[in-house]
CSV table of C-alpha atoms and ligand atoms in Angstrom, one decimal:
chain,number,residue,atom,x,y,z
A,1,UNK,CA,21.7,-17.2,-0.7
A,2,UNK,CA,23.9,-14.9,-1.6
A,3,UNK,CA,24.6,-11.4,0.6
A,4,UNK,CA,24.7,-9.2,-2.5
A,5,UNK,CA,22.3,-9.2,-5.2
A,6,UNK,CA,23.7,-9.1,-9.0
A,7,UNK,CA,20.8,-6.5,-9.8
A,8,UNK,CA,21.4,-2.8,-8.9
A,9,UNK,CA,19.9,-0.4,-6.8
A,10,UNK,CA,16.8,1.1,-8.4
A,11,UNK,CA,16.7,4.3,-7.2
A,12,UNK,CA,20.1,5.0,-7.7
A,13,UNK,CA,21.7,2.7,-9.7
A,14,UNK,CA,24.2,1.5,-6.8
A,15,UNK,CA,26.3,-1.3,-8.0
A,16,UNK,CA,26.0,-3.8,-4.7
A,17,UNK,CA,22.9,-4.3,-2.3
A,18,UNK,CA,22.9,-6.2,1.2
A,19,UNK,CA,20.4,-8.4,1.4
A,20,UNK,CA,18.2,-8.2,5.0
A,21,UNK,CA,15.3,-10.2,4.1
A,22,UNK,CA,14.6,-13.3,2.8
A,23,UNK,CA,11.4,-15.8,3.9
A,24,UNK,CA,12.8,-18.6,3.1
A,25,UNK,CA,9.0,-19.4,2.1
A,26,UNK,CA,7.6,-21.3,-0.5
A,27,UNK,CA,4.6,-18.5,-1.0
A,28,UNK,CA,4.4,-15.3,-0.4
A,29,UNK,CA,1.0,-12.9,0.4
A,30,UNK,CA,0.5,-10.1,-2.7
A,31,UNK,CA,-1.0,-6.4,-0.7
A,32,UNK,CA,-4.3,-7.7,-1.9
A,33,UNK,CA,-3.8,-11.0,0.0
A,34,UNK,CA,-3.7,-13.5,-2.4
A,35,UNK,CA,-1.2,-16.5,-2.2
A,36,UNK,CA,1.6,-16.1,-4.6
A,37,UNK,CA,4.6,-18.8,-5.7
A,38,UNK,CA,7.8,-17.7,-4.3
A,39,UNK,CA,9.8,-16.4,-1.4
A,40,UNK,CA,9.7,-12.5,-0.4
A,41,UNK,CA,13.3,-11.1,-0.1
A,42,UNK,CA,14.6,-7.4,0.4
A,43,UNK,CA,17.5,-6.0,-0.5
A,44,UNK,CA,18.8,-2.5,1.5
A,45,UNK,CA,21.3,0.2,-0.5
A,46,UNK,CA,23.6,1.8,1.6
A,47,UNK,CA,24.4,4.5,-1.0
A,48,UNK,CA,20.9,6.2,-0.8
A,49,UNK,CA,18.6,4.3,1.7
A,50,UNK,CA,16.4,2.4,-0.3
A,51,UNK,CA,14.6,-1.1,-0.2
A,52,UNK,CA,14.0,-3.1,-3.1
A,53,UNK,CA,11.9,-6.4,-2.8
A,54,UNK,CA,12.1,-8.9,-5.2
A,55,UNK,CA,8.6,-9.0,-6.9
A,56,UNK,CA,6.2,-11.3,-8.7
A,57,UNK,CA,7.2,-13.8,-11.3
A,58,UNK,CA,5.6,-12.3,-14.5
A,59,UNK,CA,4.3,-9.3,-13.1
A,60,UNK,CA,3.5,-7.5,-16.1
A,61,UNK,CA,0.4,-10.4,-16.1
A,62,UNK,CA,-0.3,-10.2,-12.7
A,63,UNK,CA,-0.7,-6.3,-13.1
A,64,UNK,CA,-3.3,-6.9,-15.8
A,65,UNK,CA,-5.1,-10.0,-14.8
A,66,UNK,CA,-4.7,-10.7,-11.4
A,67,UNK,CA,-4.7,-6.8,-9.2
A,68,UNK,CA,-7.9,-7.0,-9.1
A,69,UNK,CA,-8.2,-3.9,-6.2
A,70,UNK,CA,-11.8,-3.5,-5.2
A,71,UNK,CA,-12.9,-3.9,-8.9
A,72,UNK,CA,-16.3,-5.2,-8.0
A,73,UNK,CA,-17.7,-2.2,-7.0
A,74,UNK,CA,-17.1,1.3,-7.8
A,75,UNK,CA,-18.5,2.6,-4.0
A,76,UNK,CA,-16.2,-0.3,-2.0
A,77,UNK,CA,-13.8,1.5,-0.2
A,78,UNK,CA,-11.5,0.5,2.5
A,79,UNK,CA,-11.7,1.9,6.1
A,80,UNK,CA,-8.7,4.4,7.1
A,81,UNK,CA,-10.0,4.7,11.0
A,82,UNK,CA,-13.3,4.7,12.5
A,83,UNK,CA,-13.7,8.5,14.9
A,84,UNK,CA,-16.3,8.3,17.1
A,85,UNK,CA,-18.4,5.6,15.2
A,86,UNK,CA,-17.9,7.6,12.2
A,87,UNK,CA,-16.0,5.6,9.5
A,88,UNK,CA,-13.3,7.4,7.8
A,89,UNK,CA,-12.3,5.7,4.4
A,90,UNK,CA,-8.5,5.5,2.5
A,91,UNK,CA,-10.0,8.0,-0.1
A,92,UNK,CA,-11.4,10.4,2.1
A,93,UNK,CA,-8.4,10.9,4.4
A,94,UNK,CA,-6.4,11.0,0.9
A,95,UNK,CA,-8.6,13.9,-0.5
A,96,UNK,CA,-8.5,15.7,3.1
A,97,UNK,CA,-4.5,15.7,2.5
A,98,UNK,CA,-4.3,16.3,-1.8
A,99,UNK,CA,-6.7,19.3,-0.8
A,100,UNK,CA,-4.3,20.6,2.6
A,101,UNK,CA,-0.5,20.1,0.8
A,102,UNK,CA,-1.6,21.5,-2.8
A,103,UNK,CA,-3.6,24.8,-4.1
A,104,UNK,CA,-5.1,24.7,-7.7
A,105,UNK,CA,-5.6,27.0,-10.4
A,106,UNK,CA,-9.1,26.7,-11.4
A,107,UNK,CA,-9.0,24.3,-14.5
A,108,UNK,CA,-5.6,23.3,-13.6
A,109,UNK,CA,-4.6,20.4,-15.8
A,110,UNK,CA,-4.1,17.2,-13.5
A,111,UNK,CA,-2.9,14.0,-14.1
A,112,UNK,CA,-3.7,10.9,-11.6
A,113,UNK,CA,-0.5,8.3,-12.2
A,114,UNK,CA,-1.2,4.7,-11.7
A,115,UNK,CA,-4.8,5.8,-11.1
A,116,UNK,CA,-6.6,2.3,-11.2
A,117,UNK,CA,-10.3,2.6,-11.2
A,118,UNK,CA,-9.4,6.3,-10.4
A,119,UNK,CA,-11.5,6.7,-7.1
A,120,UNK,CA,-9.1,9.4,-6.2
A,121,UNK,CA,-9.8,11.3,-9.7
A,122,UNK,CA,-13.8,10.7,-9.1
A,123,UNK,CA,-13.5,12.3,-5.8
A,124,UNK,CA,-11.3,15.5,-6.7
A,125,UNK,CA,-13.7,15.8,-9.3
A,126,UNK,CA,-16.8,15.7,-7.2
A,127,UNK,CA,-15.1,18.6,-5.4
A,128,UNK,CA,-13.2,20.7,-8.4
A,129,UNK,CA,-15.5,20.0,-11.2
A,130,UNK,CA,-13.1,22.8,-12.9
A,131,UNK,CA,-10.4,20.4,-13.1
A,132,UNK,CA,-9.2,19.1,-16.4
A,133,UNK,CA,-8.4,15.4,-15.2
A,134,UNK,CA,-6.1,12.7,-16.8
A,135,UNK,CA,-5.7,9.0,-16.2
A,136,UNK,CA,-3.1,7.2,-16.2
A,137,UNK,CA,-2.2,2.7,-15.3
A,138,UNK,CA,-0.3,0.1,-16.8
A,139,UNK,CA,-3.7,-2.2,-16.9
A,140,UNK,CA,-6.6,-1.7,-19.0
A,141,UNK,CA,-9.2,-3.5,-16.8
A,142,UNK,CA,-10.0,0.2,-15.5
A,143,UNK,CA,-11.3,1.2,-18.4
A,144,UNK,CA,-15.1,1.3,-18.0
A,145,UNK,CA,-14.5,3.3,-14.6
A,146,UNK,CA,-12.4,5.7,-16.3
A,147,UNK,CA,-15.0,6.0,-19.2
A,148,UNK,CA,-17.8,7.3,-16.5
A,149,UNK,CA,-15.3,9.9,-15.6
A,150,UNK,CA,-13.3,11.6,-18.7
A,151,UNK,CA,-13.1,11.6,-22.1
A,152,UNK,CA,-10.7,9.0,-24.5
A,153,UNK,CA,-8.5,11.6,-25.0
A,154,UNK,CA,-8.0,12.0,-21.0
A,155,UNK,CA,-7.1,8.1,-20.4
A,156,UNK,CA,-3.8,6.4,-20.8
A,157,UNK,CA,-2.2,2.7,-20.9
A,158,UNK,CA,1.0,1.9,-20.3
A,159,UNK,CA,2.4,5.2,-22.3
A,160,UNK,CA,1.3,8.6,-22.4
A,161,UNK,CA,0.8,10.5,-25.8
A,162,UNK,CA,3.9,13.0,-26.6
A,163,UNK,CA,1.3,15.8,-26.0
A,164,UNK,CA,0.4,15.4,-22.7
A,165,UNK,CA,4.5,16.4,-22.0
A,166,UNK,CA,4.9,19.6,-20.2
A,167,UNK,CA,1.4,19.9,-19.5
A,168,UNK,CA,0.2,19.4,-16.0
A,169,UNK,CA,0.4,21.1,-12.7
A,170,UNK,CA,-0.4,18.6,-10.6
A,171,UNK,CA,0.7,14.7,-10.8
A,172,UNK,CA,-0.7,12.8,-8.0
A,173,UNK,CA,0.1,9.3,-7.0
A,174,UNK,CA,-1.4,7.1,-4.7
A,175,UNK,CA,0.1,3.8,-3.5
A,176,UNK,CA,1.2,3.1,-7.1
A,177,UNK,CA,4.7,3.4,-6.9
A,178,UNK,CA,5.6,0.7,-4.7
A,179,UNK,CA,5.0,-1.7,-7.6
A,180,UNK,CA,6.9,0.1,-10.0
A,181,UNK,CA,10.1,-2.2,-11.1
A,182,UNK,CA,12.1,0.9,-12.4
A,183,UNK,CA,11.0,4.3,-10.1
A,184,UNK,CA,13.9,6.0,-11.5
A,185,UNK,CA,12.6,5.4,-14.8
A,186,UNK,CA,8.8,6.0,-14.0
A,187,UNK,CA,9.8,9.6,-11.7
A,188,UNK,CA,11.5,10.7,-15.1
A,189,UNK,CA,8.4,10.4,-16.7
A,190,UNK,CA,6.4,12.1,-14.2
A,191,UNK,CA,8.8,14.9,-14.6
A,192,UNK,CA,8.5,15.0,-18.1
A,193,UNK,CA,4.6,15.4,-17.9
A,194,UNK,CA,4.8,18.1,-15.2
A,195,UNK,CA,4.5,21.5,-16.0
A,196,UNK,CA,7.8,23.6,-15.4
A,197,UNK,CA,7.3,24.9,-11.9
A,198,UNK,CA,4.4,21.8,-11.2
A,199,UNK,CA,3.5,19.8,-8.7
A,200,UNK,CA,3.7,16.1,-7.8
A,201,UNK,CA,1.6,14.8,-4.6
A,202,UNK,CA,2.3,11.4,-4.1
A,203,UNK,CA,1.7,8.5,-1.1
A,204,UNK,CA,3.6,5.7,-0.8
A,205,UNK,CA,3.5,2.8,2.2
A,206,UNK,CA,6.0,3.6,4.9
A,207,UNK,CA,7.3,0.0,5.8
A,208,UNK,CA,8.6,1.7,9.5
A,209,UNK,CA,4.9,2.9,9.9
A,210,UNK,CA,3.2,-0.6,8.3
A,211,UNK,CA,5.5,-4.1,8.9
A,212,UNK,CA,3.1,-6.1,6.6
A,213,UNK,CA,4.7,-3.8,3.5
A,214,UNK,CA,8.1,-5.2,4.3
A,215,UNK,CA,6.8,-8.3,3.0
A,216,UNK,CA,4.0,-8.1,0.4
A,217,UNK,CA,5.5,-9.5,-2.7
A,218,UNK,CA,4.1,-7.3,-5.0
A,219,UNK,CA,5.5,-4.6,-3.6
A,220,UNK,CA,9.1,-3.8,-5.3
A,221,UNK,CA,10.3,-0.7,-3.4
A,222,UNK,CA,10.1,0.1,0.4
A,223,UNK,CA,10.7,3.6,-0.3
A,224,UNK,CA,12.6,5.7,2.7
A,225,UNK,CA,13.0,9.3,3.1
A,226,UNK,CA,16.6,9.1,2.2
A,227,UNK,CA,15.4,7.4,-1.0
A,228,UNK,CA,12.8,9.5,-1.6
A,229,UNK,CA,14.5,12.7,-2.1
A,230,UNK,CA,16.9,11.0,-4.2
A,231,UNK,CA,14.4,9.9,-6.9
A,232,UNK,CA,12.7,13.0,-6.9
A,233,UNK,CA,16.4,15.2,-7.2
A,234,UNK,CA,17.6,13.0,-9.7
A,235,UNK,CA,14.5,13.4,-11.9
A,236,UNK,CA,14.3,17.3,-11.3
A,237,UNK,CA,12.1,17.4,-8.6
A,238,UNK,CA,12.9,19.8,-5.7
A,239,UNK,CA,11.5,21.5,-2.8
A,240,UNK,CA,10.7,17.9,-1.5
A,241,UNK,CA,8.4,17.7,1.9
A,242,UNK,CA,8.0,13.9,3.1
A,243,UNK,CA,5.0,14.0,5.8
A,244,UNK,CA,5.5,10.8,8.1
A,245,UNK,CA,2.5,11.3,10.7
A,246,UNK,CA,-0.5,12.4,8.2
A,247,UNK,CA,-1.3,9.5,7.1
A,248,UNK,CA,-0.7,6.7,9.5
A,249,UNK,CA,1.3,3.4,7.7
A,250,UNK,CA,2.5,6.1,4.5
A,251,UNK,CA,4.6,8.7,3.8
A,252,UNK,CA,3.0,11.8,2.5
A,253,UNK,CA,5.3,13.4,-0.3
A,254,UNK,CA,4.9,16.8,-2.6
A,255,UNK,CA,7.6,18.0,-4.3
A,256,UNK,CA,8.1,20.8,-7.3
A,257,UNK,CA,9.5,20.6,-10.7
A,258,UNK,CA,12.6,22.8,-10.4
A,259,UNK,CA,14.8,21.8,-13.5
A,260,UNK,CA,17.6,21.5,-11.2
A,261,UNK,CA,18.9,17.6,-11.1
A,262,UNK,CA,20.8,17.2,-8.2
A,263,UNK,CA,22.5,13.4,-7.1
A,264,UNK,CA,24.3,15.3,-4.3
A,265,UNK,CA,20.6,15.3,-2.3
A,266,UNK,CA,20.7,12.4,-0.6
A,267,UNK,CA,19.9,13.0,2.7
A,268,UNK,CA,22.4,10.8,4.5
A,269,UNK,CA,21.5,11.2,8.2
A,270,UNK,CA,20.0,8.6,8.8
A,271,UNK,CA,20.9,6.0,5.7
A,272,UNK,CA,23.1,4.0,8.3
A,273,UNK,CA,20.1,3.2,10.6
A,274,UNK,CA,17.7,2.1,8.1
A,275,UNK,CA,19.8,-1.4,7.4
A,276,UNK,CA,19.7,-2.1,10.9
A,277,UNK,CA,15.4,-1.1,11.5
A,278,UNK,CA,14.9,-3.1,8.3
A,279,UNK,CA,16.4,-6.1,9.8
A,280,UNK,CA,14.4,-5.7,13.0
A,281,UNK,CA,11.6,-5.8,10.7
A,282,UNK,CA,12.6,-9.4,8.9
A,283,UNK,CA,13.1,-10.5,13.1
A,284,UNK,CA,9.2,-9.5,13.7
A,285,UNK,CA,7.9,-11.8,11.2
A,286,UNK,CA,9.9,-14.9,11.7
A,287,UNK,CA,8.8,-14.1,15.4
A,288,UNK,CA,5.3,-13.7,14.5
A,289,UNK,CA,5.1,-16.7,12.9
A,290,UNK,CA,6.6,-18.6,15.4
A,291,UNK,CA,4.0,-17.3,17.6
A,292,UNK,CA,1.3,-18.6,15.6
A,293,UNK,CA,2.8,-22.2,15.7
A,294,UNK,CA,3.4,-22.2,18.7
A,295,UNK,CA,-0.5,-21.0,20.2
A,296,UNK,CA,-1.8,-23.5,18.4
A,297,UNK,CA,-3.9,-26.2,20.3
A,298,UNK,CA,-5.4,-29.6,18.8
A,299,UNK,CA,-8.3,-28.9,19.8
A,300,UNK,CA,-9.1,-24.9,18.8
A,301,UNK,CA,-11.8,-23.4,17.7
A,302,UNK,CA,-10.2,-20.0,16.4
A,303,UNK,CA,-11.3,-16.4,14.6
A,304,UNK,CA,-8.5,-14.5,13.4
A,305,UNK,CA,-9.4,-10.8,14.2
A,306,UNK,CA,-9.3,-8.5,10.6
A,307,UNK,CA,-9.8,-10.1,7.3
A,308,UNK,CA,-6.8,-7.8,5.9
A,309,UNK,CA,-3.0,-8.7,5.6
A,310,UNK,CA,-2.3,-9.9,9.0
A,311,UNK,CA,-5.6,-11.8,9.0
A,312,UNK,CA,-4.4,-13.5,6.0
A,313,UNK,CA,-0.8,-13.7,7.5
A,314,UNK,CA,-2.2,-15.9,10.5
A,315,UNK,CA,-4.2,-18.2,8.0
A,316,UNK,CA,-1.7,-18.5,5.7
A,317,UNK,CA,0.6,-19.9,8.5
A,318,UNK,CA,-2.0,-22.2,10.6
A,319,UNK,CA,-0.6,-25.5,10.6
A,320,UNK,CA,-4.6,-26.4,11.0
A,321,UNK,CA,-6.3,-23.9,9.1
A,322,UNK,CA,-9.5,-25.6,9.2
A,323,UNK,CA,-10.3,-24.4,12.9
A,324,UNK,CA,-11.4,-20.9,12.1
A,325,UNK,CA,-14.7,-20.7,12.6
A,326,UNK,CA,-14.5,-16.8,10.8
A,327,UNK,CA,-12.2,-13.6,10.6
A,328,UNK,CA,-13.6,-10.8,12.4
A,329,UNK,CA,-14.1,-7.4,10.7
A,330,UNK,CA,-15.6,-4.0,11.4
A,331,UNK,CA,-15.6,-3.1,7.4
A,332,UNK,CA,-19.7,-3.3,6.4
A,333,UNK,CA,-17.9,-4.2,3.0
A,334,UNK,CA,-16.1,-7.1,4.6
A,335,UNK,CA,-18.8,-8.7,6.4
A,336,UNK,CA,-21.1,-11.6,4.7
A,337,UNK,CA,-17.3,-12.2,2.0
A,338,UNK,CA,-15.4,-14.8,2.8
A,339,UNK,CA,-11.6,-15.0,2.7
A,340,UNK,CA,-10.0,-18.0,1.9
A,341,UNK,CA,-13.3,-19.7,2.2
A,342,UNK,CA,-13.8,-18.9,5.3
A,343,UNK,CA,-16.9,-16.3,6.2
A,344,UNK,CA,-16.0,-12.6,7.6
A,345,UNK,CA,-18.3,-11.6,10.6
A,346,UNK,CA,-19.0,-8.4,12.2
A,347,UNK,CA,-17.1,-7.9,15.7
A,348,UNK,CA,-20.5,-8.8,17.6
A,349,UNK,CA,-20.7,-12.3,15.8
A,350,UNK,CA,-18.0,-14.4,17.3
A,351,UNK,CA,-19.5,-17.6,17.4
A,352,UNK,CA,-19.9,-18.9,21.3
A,353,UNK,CA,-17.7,-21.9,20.5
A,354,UNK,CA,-14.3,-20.1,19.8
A,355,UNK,CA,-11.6,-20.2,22.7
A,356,UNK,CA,-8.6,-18.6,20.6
A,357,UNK,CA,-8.7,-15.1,18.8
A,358,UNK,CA,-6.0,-14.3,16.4
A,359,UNK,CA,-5.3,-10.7,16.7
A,360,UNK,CA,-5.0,-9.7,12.9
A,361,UNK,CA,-4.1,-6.3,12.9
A,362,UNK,CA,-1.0,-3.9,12.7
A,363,UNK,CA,0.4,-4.5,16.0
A,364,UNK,CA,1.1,-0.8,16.8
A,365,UNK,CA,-2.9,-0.4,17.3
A,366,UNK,CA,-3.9,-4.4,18.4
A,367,UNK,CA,-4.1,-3.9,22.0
A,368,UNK,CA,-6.5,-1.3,21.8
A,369,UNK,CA,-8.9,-3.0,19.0
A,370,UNK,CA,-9.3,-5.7,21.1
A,371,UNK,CA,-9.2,-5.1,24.4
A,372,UNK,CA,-12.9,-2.6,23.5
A,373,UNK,CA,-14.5,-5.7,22.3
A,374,UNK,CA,-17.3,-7.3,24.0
A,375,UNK,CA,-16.2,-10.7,24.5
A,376,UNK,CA,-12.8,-9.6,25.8
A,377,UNK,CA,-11.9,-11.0,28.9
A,378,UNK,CA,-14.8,-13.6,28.0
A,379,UNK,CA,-13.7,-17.2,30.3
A,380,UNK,CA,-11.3,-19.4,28.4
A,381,UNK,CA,-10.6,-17.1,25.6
A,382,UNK,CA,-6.9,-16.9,25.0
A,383,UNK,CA,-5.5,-13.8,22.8
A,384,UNK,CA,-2.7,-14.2,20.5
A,385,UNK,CA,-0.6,-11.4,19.3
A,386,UNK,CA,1.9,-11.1,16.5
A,387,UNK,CA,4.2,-9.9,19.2
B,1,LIG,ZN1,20.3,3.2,-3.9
C-alpha cells in the first residue's frame, strides 16, 4: 500500500494525498448496511483539509440499482432522537433547521439536489405550498415518488435542462454529497442553477461527530470545515456558515452565491489537526473490532443493541454470527424486519436466554442507551462496548 495516492484531491485538485485509512478488509459496510466487495481506505489533503474515501466498484450501478434508501415506504422514516417519549425523525429535525437558517420569498423557486424519493421536498411543501419545487438525483428509481409531488417539467436525472440555469433561490442538499465522486464538479453546478444572490442549504455527515462515516464505503468525501469553504469559494459561493452542533453526527452548511471565486479561502487553522483526528478515527475501529473478537464466548447467546451501522458492524465481525438471538431497536419501523436474517426486537423483547449485549450504537451516546434499559444490570449479562 502505497502512502500517496496517484488520484488527486477532489476538492481542490491537490496533486498528492496521505493515506490514514485503510481496512485491510475484504468487505466493506455501504451507509445503508449492506455488505460490499472491497476494502474501505481514506485518503487526507493537507492543502485544504479534506477526506476522500475510496468508493464502490461500479458505483454508477450501485446508485441506480442497489441505494435502495427506505424505498419501501413513502411514511418510513428514520429516528433523529426520541425527547420525552416523543420520537423526533431525520426529516423533521432537517425541516426545523431548512426553516431556522433560510427565509423564502413566497413562490421562491427551489431546487432539492440529490433529492431521492424527495421526503425533504414533500415536507417543505406540506408547509410552503407556495413553493415552486424542483427535483433533482442521479437514479431514476425515485420517479413515482417524485410524480405524487411535481410536475415532469419539475424532475431531473442525472442533468438538469439549460433552463433551469440561473433560476433558483434556494438549493438544498441533504446527505447527498458525500457520495458525489467529483464535488468540485457537482458545487459548480449548484452554482450554476442558483439564482445570483441565492441560497444553498446543505447537510453533510460530520465524520468527527459520527465515526461509522469514516468508513462507509459509499461514502467518497468526509467533508471538513476547511474543505467545505473551499468548495463553496471556488465555485462562487460565499458568506459560508458551517453549524457543527445543530444537527448531532452532520455539519449544517448555508452559504450565498456571491460571484466572487476565491481559492485563497481555505480556512487553514486547523487543516494540520484534521490528519492527526482522522487517524485516531482508523485506531477506533481496528480497536473496536478487536473488541468484538475478543468478548466473544463459545458458548453465547448474544443481541447486538441497534439494527443500524454499528449493529451491522458487530455482525459483520462475529467470528460466530449465528449466536444472535436478535438486534435490539427502538425504531417501530425496525421492529418485526430482520437484518441479516436475523429478527429486530423492540428494547423490552430480549429474549431470557441472552447473556452478552452488543452495544450497537454511536459510542458518544452508548452508555446512556443502555444503562436506562430494563434488563441492565440483569445477573450474568455482560456489556460490550465498541470502546
Ligand atoms: Zn484538497
Amino acid at each position: 500500500m502505497a502512502d500517496a495516492s496517484e488520484a488527486g484531491c477532489p476538492v481542490c485538485g491537490a496533486q498528492v494525498m496521505e493515506t490514514v485509512h485503510d481496512s485491510k478488509t475484504g468487505t466493506s459496510l455501504s451507509s445503508l448496511c449492506q455488505i460490499l466487495p472491497g476494502a474501505k481506505i481514506v485518503r487526507f489533503c493537507n492543502a485544504c483539509g479534506h477526506l476522500a474515501g475510496n468508493g464502490v466498484a461500479d458505483a454508477q450501478s450501485f446508485y441506480e440499482t442497489d441505494y435502495r434508501i427506505l424505498i419501501e415506504d413513502e411514511d418510513e422514516d428514520q429516528i433523529y432522537e426520541t425527547r420525552d417519549d416523543r420520537i423526533v425523525t431525520r426529516t423533521d429535525h432537517q425541516m426545523a433547521l431548512v426553516l431556522d437558517k433560510v427565509t423564502l420569498e413566497p413562490g421562491s423557486h427551489v431546487l432539492d439536489y440529490g433529492c431521492a424519493k424527495a421526503a425533504m421536498a414533500r415536507k417543505l411543501l406540506d408547509a410552503r405550498p407556495d413553493l415552486k419545487m424542483h427535483l433533482f438525483d442521479v437514479s431514476q428509481m425515485y420517479e413515482n415518488f417524485w410524480d405524487r409531488l411535481v410536475a415532469k417539467d419539475r424532475q431531473a436525472v442525472h442533468r438538469t435542462p439549460e433552463a433551469w440555469d440561473g433560476q433558483f433561490d434556494l438549493i438544498t442538499s441533504f446527505f447527498a454529497f458525500e457520495h458525489i465522486d467529483d464535488p468540485a464538479g457537482a458545487m459548480a453546478h449548484v452554482a450554476r442553477l442558483l439564482k445570483s444572490g441565492g441560497h444553498l442549504h446543505m447537510i453533510v455527515p460530520d465524520v468527527f461527530g459520527n465515526a461509522a462515516d469514516f468508513i462507509v464505503i459509499d461514502h467518497v468525501n468526509h467533508f471538513t470545515r476547511p474543505s467545505l469553504i473551499r468548495l463553496l469559494a471556488d465555485a462562487g459561493l460565499g458568506e459560508a456558515e458551517i453549524d457543527q452542533t445543530s444537527y448531532r453526527g452532520a455539519l449544517v452548511v448555508t452559504a450565498r452565491k456571491t460571484g466572487v471565486t476565491s481559492s485563497e479561502a481555505t480556512d487553514t487553522g486547523d487543516i494540520s489537526s484534521i490528519g492527526e483526528r482522522a487517524r485516531a478515527l482508523s485506531a477506533f475501529w481496528t480497536a473496536a473490532a478487536v473488541a468484538i473478537n475478543s468478548s466473544e464466548e463459545e458458548r453465547d447467546t448474544a443481541a447486538i443493541y441497534g439494527s443500524g451501522f454499528y449493529g451491522a458492524f458487530i455482525y459483520a465481525h462475529l467470528q460466530r454470527p449465528g449466536a444472535v438471538a436478535g438486534f435490539i431497536d427502538r425504531s417501530p419501523w425496525l421492529q418485526g424486519k430482520k437484518l441479516f436474517g436475523v429478527p429486530i426486537l423492540a428494547p423490552e423483547a430480549l429474549p431470557e436466554g441472552v447473556n452478552i449485549v452488543y452495544a450497537g450504537l454511536n459510542p458518544a451516546i452508548a452508555p446512556g442507551i443502555i444503562e436506562a434499559q430494563p434488563w441492565f444490570g440483569r445477573d450474568g449479562l455482560r456489556i460490550v462496548y465498541l470502546q
